[in-house]
PDB file of C-alpha atoms in Angstrom:
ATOM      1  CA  UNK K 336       0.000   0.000   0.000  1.00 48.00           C
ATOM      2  CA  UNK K 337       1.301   3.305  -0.566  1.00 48.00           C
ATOM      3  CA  UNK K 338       1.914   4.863   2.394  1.00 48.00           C
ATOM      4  CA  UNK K 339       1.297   8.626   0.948  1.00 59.00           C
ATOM      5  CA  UNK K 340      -2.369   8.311   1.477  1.00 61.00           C
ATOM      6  CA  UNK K 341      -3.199   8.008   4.610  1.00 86.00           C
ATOM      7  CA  UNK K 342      -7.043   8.361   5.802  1.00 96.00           C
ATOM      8  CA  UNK K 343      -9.648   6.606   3.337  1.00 98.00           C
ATOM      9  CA  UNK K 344     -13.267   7.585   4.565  1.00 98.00           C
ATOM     10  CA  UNK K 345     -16.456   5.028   3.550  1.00 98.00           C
ATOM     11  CA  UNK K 346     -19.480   6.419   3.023  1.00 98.00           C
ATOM     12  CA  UNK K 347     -22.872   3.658   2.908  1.00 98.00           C
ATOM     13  CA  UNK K 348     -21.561   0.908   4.728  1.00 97.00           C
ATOM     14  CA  UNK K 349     -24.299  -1.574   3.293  1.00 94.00           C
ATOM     15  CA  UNK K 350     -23.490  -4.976   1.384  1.00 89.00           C
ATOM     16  CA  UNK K 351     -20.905  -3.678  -0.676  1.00 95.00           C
ATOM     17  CA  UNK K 352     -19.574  -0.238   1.249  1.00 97.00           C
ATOM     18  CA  UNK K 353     -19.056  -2.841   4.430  1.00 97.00           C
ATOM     19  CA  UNK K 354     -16.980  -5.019   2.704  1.00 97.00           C
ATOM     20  CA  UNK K 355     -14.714  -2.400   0.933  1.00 98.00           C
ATOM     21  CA  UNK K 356     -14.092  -1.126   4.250  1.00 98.00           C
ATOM     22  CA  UNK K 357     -12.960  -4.251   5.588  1.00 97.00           C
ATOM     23  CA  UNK K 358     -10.710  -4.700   3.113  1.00 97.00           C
ATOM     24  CA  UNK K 359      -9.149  -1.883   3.282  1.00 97.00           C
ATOM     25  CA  UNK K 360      -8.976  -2.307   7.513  1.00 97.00           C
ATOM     26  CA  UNK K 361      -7.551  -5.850   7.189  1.00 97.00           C
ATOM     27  CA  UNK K 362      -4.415  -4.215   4.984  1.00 96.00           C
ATOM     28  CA  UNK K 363      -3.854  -1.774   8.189  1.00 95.00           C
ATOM     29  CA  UNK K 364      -5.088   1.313   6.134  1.00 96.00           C
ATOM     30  CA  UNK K 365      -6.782   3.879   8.397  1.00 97.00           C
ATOM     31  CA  UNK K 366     -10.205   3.544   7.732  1.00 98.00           C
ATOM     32  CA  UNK K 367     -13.440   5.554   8.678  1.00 98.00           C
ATOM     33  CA  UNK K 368     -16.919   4.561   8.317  1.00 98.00           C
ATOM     34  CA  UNK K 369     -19.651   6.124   7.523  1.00 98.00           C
ATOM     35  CA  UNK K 370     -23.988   5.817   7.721  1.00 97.00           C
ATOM     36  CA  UNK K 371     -27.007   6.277   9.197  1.00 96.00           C
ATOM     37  CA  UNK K 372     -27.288   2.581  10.389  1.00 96.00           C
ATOM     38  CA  UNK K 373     -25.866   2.753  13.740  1.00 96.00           C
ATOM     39  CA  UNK K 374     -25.333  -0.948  14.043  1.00 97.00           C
ATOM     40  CA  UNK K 375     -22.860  -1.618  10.455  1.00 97.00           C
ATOM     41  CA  UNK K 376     -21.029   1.848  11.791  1.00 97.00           C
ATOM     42  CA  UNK K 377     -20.763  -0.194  15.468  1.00 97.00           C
ATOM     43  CA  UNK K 378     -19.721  -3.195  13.079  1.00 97.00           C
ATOM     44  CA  UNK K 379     -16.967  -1.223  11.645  1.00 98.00           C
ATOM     45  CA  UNK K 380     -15.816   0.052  14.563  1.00 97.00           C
ATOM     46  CA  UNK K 381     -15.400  -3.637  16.156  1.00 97.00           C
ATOM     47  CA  UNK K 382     -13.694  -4.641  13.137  1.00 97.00           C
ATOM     48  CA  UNK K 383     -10.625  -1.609  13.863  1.00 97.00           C
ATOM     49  CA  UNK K 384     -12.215   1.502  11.898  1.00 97.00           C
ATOM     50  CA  UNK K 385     -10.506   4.501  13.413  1.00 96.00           C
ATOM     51  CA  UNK K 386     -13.592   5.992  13.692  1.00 96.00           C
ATOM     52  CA  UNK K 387     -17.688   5.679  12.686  1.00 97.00           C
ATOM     53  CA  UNK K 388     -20.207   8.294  12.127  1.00 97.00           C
ATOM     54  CA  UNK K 389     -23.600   8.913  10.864  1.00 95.00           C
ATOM     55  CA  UNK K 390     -22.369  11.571   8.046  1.00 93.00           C
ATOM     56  CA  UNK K 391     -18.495  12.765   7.599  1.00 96.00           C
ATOM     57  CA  UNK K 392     -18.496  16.185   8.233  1.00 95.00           C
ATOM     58  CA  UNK K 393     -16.603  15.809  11.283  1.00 93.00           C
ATOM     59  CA  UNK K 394     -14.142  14.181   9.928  1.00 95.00           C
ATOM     60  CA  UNK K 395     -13.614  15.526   6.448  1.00 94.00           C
ATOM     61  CA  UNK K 396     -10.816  17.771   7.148  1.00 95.00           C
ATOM     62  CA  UNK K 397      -8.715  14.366   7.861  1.00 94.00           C
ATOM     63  CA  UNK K 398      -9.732  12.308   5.119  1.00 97.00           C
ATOM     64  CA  UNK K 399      -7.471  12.036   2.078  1.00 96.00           C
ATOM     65  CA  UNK K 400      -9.778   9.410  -0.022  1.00 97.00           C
ATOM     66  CA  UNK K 401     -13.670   9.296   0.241  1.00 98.00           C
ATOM     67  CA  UNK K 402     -15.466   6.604  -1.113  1.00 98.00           C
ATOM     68  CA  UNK K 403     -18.960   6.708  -1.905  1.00 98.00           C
ATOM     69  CA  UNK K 404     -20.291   3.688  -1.755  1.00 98.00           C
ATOM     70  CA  UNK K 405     -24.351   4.865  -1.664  1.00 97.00           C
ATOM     71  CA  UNK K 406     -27.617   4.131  -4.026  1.00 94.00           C
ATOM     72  CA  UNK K 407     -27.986   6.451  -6.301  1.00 96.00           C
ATOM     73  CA  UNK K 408     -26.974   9.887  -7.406  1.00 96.00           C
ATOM     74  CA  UNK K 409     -29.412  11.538  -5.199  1.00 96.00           C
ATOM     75  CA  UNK K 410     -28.038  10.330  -1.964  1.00 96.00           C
ATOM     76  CA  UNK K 411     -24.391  11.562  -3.788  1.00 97.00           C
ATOM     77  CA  UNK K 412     -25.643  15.003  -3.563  1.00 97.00           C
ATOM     78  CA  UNK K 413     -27.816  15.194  -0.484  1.00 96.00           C
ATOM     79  CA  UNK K 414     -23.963  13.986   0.916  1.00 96.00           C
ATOM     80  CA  UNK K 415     -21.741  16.228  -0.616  1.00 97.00           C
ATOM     81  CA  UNK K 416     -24.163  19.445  -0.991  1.00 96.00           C
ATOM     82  CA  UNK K 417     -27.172  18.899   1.388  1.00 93.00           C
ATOM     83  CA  UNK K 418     -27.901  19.745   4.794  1.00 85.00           C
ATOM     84  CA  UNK K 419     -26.705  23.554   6.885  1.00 88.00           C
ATOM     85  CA  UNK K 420     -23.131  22.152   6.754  1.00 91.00           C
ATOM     86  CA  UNK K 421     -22.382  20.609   3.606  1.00 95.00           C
ATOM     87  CA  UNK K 422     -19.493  17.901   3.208  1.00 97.00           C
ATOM     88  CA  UNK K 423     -17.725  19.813   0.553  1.00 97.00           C
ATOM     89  CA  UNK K 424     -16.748  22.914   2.331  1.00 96.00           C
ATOM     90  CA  UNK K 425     -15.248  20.513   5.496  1.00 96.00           C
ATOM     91  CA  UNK K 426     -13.378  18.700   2.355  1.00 97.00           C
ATOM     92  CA  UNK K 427      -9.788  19.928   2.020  1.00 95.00           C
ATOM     93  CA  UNK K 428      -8.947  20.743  -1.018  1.00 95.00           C
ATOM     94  CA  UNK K 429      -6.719  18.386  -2.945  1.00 95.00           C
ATOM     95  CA  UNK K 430      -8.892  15.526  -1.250  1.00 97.00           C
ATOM     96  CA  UNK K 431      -9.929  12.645  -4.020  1.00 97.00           C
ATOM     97  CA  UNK K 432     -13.603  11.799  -4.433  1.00 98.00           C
ATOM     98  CA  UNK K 433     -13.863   8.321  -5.869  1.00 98.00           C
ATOM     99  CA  UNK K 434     -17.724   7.758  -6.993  1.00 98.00           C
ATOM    100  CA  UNK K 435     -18.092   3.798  -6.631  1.00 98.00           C
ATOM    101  CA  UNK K 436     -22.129   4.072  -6.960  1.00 97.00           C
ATOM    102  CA  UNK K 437     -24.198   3.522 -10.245  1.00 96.00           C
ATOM    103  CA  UNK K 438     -24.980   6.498 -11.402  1.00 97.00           C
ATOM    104  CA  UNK K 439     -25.495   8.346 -15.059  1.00 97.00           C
ATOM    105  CA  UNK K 440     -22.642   9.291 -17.023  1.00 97.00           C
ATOM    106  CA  UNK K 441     -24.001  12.978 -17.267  1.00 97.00           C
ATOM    107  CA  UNK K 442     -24.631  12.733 -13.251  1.00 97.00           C
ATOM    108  CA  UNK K 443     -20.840  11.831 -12.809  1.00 98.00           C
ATOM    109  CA  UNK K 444     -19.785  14.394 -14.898  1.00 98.00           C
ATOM    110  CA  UNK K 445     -21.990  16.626 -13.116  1.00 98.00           C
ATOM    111  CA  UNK K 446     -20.556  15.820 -10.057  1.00 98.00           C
ATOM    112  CA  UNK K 447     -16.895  15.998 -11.254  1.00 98.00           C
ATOM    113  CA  UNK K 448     -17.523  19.531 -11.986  1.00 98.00           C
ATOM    114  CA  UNK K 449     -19.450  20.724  -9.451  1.00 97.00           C
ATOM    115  CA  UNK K 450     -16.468  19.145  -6.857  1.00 98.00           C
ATOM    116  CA  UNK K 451     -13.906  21.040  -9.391  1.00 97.00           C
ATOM    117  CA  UNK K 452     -14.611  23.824  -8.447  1.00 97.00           C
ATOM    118  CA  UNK K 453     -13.938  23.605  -4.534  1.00 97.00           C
ATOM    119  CA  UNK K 454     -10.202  21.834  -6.014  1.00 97.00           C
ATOM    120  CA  UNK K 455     -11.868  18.480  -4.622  1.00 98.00           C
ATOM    121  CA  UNK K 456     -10.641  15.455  -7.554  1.00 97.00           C
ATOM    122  CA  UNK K 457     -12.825  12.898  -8.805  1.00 98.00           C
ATOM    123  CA  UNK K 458     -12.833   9.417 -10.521  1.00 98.00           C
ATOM    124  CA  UNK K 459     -16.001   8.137 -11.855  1.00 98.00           C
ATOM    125  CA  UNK K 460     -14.755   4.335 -10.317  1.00 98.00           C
ATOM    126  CA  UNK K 461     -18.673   2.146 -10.361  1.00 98.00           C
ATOM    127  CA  UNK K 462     -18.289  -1.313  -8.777  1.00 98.00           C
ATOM    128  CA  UNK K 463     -19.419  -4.733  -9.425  1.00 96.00           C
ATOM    129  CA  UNK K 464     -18.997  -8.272  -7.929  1.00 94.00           C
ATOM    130  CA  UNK K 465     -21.519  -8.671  -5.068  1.00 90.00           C
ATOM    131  CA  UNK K 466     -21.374  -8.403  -1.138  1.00 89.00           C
ATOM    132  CA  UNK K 467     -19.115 -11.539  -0.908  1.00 90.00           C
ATOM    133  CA  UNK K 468     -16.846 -10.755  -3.373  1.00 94.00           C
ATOM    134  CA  UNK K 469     -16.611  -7.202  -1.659  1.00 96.00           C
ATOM    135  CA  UNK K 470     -15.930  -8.503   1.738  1.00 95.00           C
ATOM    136  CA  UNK K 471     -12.969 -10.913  -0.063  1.00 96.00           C
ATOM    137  CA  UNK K 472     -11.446  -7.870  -1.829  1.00 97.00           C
ATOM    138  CA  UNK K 473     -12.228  -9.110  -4.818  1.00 97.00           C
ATOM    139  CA  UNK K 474     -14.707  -6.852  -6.333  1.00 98.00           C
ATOM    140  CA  UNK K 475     -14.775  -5.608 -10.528  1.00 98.00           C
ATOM    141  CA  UNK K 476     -13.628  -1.837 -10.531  1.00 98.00           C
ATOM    142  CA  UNK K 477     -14.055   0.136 -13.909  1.00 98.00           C
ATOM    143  CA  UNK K 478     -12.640   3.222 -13.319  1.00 98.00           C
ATOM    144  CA  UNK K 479     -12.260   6.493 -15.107  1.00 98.00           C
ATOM    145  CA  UNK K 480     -10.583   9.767 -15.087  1.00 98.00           C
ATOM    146  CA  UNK K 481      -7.350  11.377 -14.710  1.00 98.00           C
ATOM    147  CA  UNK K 482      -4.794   9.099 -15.727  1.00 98.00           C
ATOM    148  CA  UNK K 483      -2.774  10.354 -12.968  1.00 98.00           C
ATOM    149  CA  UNK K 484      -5.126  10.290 -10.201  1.00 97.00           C
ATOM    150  CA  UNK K 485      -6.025   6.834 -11.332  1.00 98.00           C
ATOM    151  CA  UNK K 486      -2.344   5.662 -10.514  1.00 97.00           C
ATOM    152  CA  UNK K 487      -2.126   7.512  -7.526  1.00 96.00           C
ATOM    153  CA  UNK K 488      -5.188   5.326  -6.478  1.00 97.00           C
ATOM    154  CA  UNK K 489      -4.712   2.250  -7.941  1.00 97.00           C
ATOM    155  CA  UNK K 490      -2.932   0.837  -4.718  1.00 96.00           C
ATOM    156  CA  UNK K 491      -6.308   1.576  -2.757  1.00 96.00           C
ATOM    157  CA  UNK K 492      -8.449  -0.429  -5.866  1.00 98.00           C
ATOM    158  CA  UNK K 493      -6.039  -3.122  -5.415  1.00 98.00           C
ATOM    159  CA  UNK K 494      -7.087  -3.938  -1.941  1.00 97.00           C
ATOM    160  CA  UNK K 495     -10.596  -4.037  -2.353  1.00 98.00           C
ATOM    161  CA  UNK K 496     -10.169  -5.422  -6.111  1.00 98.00           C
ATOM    162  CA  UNK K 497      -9.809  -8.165  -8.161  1.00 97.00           C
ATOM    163  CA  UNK K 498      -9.737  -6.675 -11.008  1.00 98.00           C
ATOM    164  CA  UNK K 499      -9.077  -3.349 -12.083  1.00 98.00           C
ATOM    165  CA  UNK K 500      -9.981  -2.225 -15.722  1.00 98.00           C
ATOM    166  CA  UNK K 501      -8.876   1.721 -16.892  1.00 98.00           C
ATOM    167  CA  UNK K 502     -11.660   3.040 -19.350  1.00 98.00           C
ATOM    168  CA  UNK K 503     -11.027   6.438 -19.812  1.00 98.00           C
ATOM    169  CA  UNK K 504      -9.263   9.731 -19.093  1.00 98.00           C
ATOM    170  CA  UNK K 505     -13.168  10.844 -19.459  1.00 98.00           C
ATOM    171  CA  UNK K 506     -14.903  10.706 -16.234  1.00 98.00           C
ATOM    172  CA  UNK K 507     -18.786   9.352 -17.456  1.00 98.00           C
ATOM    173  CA  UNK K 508     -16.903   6.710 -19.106  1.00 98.00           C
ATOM    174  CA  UNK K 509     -16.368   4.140 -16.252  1.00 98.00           C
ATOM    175  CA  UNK K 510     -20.609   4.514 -15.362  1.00 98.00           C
ATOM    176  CA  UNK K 511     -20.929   3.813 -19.098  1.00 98.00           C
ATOM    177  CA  UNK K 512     -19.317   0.806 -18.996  1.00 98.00           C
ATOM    178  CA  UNK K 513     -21.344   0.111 -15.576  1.00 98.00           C
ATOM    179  CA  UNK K 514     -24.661   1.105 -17.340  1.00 98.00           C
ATOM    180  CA  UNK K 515     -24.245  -1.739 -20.008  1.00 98.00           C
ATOM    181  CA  UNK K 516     -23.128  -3.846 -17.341  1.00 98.00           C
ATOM    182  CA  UNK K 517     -26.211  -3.633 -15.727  1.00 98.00           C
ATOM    183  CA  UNK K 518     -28.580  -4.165 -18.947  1.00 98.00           C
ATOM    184  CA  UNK K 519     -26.723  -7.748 -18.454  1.00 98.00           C
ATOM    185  CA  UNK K 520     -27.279  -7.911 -14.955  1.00 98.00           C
ATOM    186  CA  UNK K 521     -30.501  -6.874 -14.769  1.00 98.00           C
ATOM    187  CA  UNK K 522     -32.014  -9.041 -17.968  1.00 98.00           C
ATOM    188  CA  UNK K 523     -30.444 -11.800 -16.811  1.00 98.00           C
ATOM    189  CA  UNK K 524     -32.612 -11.649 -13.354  1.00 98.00           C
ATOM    190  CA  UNK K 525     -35.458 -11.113 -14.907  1.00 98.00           C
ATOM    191  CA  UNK K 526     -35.137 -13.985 -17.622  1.00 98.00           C
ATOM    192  CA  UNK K 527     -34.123 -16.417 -14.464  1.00 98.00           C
ATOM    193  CA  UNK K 528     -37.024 -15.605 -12.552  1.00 98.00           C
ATOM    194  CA  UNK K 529     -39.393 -16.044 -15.789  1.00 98.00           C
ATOM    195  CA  UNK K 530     -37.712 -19.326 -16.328  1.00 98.00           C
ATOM    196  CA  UNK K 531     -37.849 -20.663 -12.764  1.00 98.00           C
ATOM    197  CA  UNK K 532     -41.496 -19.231 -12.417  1.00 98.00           C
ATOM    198  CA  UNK K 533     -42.231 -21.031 -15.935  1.00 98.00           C
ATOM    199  CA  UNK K 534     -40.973 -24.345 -13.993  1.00 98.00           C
ATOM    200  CA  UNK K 535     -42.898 -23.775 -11.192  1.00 98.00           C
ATOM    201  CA  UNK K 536     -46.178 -23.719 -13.202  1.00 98.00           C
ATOM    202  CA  UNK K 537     -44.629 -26.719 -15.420  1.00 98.00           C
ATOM    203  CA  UNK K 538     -44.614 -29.008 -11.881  1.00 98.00           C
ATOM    204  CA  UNK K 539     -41.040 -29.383 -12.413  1.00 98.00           C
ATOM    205  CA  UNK K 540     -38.612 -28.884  -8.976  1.00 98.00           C
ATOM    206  CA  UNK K 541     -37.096 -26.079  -8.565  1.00 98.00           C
ATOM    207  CA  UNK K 542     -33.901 -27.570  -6.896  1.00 98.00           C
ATOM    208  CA  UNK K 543     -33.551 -29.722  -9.846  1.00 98.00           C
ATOM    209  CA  UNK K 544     -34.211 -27.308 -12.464  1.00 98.00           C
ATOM    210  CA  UNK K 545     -31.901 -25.195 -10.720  1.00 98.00           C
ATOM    211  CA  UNK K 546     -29.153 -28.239 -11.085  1.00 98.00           C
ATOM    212  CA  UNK K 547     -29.352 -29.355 -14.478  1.00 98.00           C
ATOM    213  CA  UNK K 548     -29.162 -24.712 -15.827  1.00 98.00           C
ATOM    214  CA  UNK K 549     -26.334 -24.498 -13.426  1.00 98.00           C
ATOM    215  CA  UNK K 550     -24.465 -27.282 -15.184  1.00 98.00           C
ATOM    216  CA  UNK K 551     -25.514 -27.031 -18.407  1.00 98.00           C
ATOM    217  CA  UNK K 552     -25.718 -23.806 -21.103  1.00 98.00           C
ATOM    218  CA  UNK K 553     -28.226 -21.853 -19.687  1.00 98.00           C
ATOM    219  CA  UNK K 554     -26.577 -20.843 -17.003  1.00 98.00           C
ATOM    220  CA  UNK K 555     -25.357 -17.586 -15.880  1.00 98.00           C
ATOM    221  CA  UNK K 556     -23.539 -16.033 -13.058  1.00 96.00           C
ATOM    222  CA  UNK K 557     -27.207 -13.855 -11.888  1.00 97.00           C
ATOM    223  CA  UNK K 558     -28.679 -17.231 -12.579  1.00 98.00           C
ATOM    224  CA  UNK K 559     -25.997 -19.163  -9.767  1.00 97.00           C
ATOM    225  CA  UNK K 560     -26.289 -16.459  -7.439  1.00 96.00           C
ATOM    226  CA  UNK K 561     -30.148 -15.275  -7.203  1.00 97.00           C
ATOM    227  CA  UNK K 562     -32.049 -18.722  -7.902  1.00 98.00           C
ATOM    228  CA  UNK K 563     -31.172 -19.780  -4.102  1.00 98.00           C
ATOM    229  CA  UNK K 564     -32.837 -16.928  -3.021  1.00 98.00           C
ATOM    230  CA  UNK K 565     -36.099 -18.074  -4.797  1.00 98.00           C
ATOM    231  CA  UNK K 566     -35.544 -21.626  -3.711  1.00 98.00           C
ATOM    232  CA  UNK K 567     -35.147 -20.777   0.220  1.00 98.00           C
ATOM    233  CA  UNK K 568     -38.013 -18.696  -0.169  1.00 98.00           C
ATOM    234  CA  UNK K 569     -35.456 -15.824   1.411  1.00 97.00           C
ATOM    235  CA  UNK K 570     -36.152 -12.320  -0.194  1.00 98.00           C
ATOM    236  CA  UNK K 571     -34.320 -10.594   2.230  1.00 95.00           C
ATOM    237  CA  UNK K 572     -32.343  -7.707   0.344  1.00 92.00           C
ATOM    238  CA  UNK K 573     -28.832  -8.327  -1.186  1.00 88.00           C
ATOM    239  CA  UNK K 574     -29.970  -6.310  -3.974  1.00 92.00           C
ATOM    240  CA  UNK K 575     -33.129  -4.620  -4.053  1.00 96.00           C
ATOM    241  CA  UNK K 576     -36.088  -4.680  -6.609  1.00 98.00           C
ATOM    242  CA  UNK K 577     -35.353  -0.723  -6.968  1.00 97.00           C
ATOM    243  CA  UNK K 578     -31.960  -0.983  -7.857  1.00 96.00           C
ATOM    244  CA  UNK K 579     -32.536  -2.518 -10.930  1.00 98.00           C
ATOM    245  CA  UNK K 580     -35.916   0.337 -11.173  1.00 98.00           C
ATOM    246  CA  UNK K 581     -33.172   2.903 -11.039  1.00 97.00           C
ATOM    247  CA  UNK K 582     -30.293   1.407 -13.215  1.00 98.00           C
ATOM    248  CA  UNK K 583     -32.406   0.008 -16.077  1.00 98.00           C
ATOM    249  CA  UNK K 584     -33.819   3.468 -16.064  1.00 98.00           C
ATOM    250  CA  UNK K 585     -30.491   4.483 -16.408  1.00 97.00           C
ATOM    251  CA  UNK K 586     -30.126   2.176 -19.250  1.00 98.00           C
ATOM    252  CA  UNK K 587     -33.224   3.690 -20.941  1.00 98.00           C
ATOM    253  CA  UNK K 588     -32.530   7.432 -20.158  1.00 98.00           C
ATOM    254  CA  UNK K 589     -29.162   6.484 -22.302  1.00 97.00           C
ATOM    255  CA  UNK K 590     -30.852   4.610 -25.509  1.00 98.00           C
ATOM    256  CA  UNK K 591     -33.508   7.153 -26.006  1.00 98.00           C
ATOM    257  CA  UNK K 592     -30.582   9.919 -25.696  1.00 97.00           C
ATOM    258  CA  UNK K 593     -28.671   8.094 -28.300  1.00 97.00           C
ATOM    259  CA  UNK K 594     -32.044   6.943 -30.307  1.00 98.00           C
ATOM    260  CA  UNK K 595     -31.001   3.452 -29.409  1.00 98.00           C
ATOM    261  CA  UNK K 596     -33.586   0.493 -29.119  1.00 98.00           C
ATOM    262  CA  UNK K 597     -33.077  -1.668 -26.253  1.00 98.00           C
ATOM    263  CA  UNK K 598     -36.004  -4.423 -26.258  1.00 98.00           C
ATOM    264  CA  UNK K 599     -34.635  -6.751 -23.595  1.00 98.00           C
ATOM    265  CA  UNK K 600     -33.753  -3.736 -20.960  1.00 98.00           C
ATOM    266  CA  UNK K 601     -37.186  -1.920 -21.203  1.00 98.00           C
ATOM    267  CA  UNK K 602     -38.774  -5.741 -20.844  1.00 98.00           C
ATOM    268  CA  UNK K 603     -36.716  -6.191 -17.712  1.00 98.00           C
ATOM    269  CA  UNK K 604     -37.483  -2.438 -16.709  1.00 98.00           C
ATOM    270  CA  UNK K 605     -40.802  -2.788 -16.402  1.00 98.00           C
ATOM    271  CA  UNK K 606     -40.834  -6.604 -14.581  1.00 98.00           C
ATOM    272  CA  UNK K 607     -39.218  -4.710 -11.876  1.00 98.00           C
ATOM    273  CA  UNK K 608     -41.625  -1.768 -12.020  1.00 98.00           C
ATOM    274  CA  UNK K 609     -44.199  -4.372 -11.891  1.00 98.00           C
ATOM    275  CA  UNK K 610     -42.852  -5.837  -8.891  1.00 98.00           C
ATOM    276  CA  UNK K 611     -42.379  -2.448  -6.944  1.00 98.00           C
ATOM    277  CA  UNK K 612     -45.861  -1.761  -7.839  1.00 98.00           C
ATOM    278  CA  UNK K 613     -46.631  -4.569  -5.631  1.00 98.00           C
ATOM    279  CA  UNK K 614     -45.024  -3.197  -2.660  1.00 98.00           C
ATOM    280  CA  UNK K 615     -41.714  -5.396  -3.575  1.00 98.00           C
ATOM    281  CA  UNK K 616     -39.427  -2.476  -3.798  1.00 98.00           C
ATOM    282  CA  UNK K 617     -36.773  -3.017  -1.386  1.00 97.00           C
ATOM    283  CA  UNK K 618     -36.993  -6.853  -1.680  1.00 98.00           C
ATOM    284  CA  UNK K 619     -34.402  -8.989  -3.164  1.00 97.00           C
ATOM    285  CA  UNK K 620     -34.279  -8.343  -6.757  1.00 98.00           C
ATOM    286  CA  UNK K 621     -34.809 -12.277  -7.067  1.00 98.00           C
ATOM    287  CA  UNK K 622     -38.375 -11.048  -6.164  1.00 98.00           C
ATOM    288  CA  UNK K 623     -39.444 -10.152  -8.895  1.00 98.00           C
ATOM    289  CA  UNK K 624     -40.316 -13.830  -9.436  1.00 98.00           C
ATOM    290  CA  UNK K 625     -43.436 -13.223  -6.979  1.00 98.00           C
ATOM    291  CA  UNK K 626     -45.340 -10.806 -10.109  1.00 98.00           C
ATOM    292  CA  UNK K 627     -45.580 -14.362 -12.037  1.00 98.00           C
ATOM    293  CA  UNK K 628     -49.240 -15.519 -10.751  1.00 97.00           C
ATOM    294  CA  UNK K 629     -50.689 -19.135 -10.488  1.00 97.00           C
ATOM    295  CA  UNK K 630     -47.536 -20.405  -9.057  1.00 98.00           C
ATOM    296  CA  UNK K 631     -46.466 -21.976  -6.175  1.00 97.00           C
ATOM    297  CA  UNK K 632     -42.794 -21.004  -4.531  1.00 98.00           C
ATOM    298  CA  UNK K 633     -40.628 -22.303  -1.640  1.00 97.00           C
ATOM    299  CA  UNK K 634     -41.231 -20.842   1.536  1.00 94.00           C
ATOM    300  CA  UNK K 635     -38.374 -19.692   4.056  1.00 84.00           C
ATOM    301  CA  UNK K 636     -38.167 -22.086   6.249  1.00 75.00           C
ATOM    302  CA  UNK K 637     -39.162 -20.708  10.601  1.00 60.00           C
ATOM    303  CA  UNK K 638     -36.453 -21.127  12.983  1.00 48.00           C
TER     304      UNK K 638
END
């Protein structure tokens, strides 16, 4: 690690956020954590954070790095602008920004310049990979930006990285790459549930039906890793139904800027509309199975 940055603050210490900050505690890099869920902040703390908080304005006069780790592009702002003290004038300047959320190209852009002019540096850095693969340091990192501040970073990304892929001296170029990424992920959700559901109404098991795609052609990695969800009958959130609301709108918002048809995205889109509708919103995105009627699924198991 190089030794010439010193403080690295967290901010959204959910799935993801929590295991980028243990990552970066287990390689002995000062570490602060930040969010309003008292309990993963008391986590953190347990785990050797030098120090947890609801928001960062205390601290931001010590941090060198900040990750945002958060939701969407509206949390990014209420953070950095909102509120009667706003983060960015307790920011030093020179401080790096890294934006690990999924957000717009023209929102990271807009954010870039907005933080530009308080002398505040930014790389537009989305993340993919999933909370296990976060707490193993072993996420996806498509990063983009100044060349330079890239480098100066890149020992951080290798902690809580597997692997690390450059896209652009352009910041709005790593969240496109993220963007398409998420057409992928979020179609391929949607097509497992549709499948699994279409088993379900076929009589077939799920457990077995679930064996034979993941060894055969069909499979895919959303297919491995949300299917057990649907066959505990555990929706608790990983990943919510509204995640994928918000990014496939993302997707959209980009192909009708660009007069670009995307069939399988808007299909997906509006599954997980459909299953927000229903009061499924900050389910598991594997939930979306549940708008399929005239089926019968797996139910978790009491303790």
């Amino acid at each position: 690690m190089n030794n010439s940055i010193q403080k690295i603050g967290v901010i959204g210490l959910g799935a993801m956020g929590m295991g980028i900050a243990q990552s970066l505690i287990r390689e002995g890099i000062p570490t602060y954590g930040f969010d309003l869920n008292v309990k993963a902040c008391e986590q953190l703390q347990q785990m050797g954070a030098i120090n947890v908080a609801k928001n960062a304005v205390l601290w931001g006069k010590e941090l060198d790095v900040l990750l945002l780790v958060v939701v969407n592009g509206a949390q990014i702002e209420q953070i950095l602008f909102g509120g009667e003290k706003p983060l960015v004038n307790q920011l030093k300047a020179g401080t790096v920004v890294v934006l690990h959320s999924t957000v717009s190209a023209e929102q990271a852009q807009g954010f870039a310049n907005c933080l530009n002019k308080y002398h505040i540096k930014v790389l537009d850095a989305p993340i993919s990979g999933g909370a296990l693969k976060a707490a193993q340091g072993q996420l996806t990192i498509m990063v983009s930006g100044s060349s330079e501040l890239f480098q100066r970073l890149k020992p951080i990304f290798d902690v809580i990285a597997e692997r690390i892929y450059y896209i652009g001296s352009e910041i709005g170029q790593g969240s496109t790459v993220k963007m398409i990424h998420q057409l992928l992920a979020g179609v391929h959700i949607a097509v497992a549930a549709e499948s699994m559901a279409l088993a379900a109404k076929a009589g077939i098991s799920l457990d077995l039906m679930y064996d034979i795609v993941t060894h055969a052609a069909g499979n895919s990695w959303m297919f491995e890793n949300r299917v057990p969800h649907i066959l505990a009958g555990d929706y608790s959130p990983k990943s919510s139904v509204d995640i994928f609301v918000k990014d496939l709108g993302i997707v959209l918002d980009a192909g009708r800027a660009m007069k670009f048809p995307l069939p399988m995205a808007a299909t997906a889109h509006q599954m997980f509309l459909a299953a927000s509708n229903e009061g499924l919103g900050e389910w598991d995105d594997s939930s979306v199975i549940k708008t399929f009627r005239g089926i019968t699924l797996p139910e978790e198991e009491s303790s």
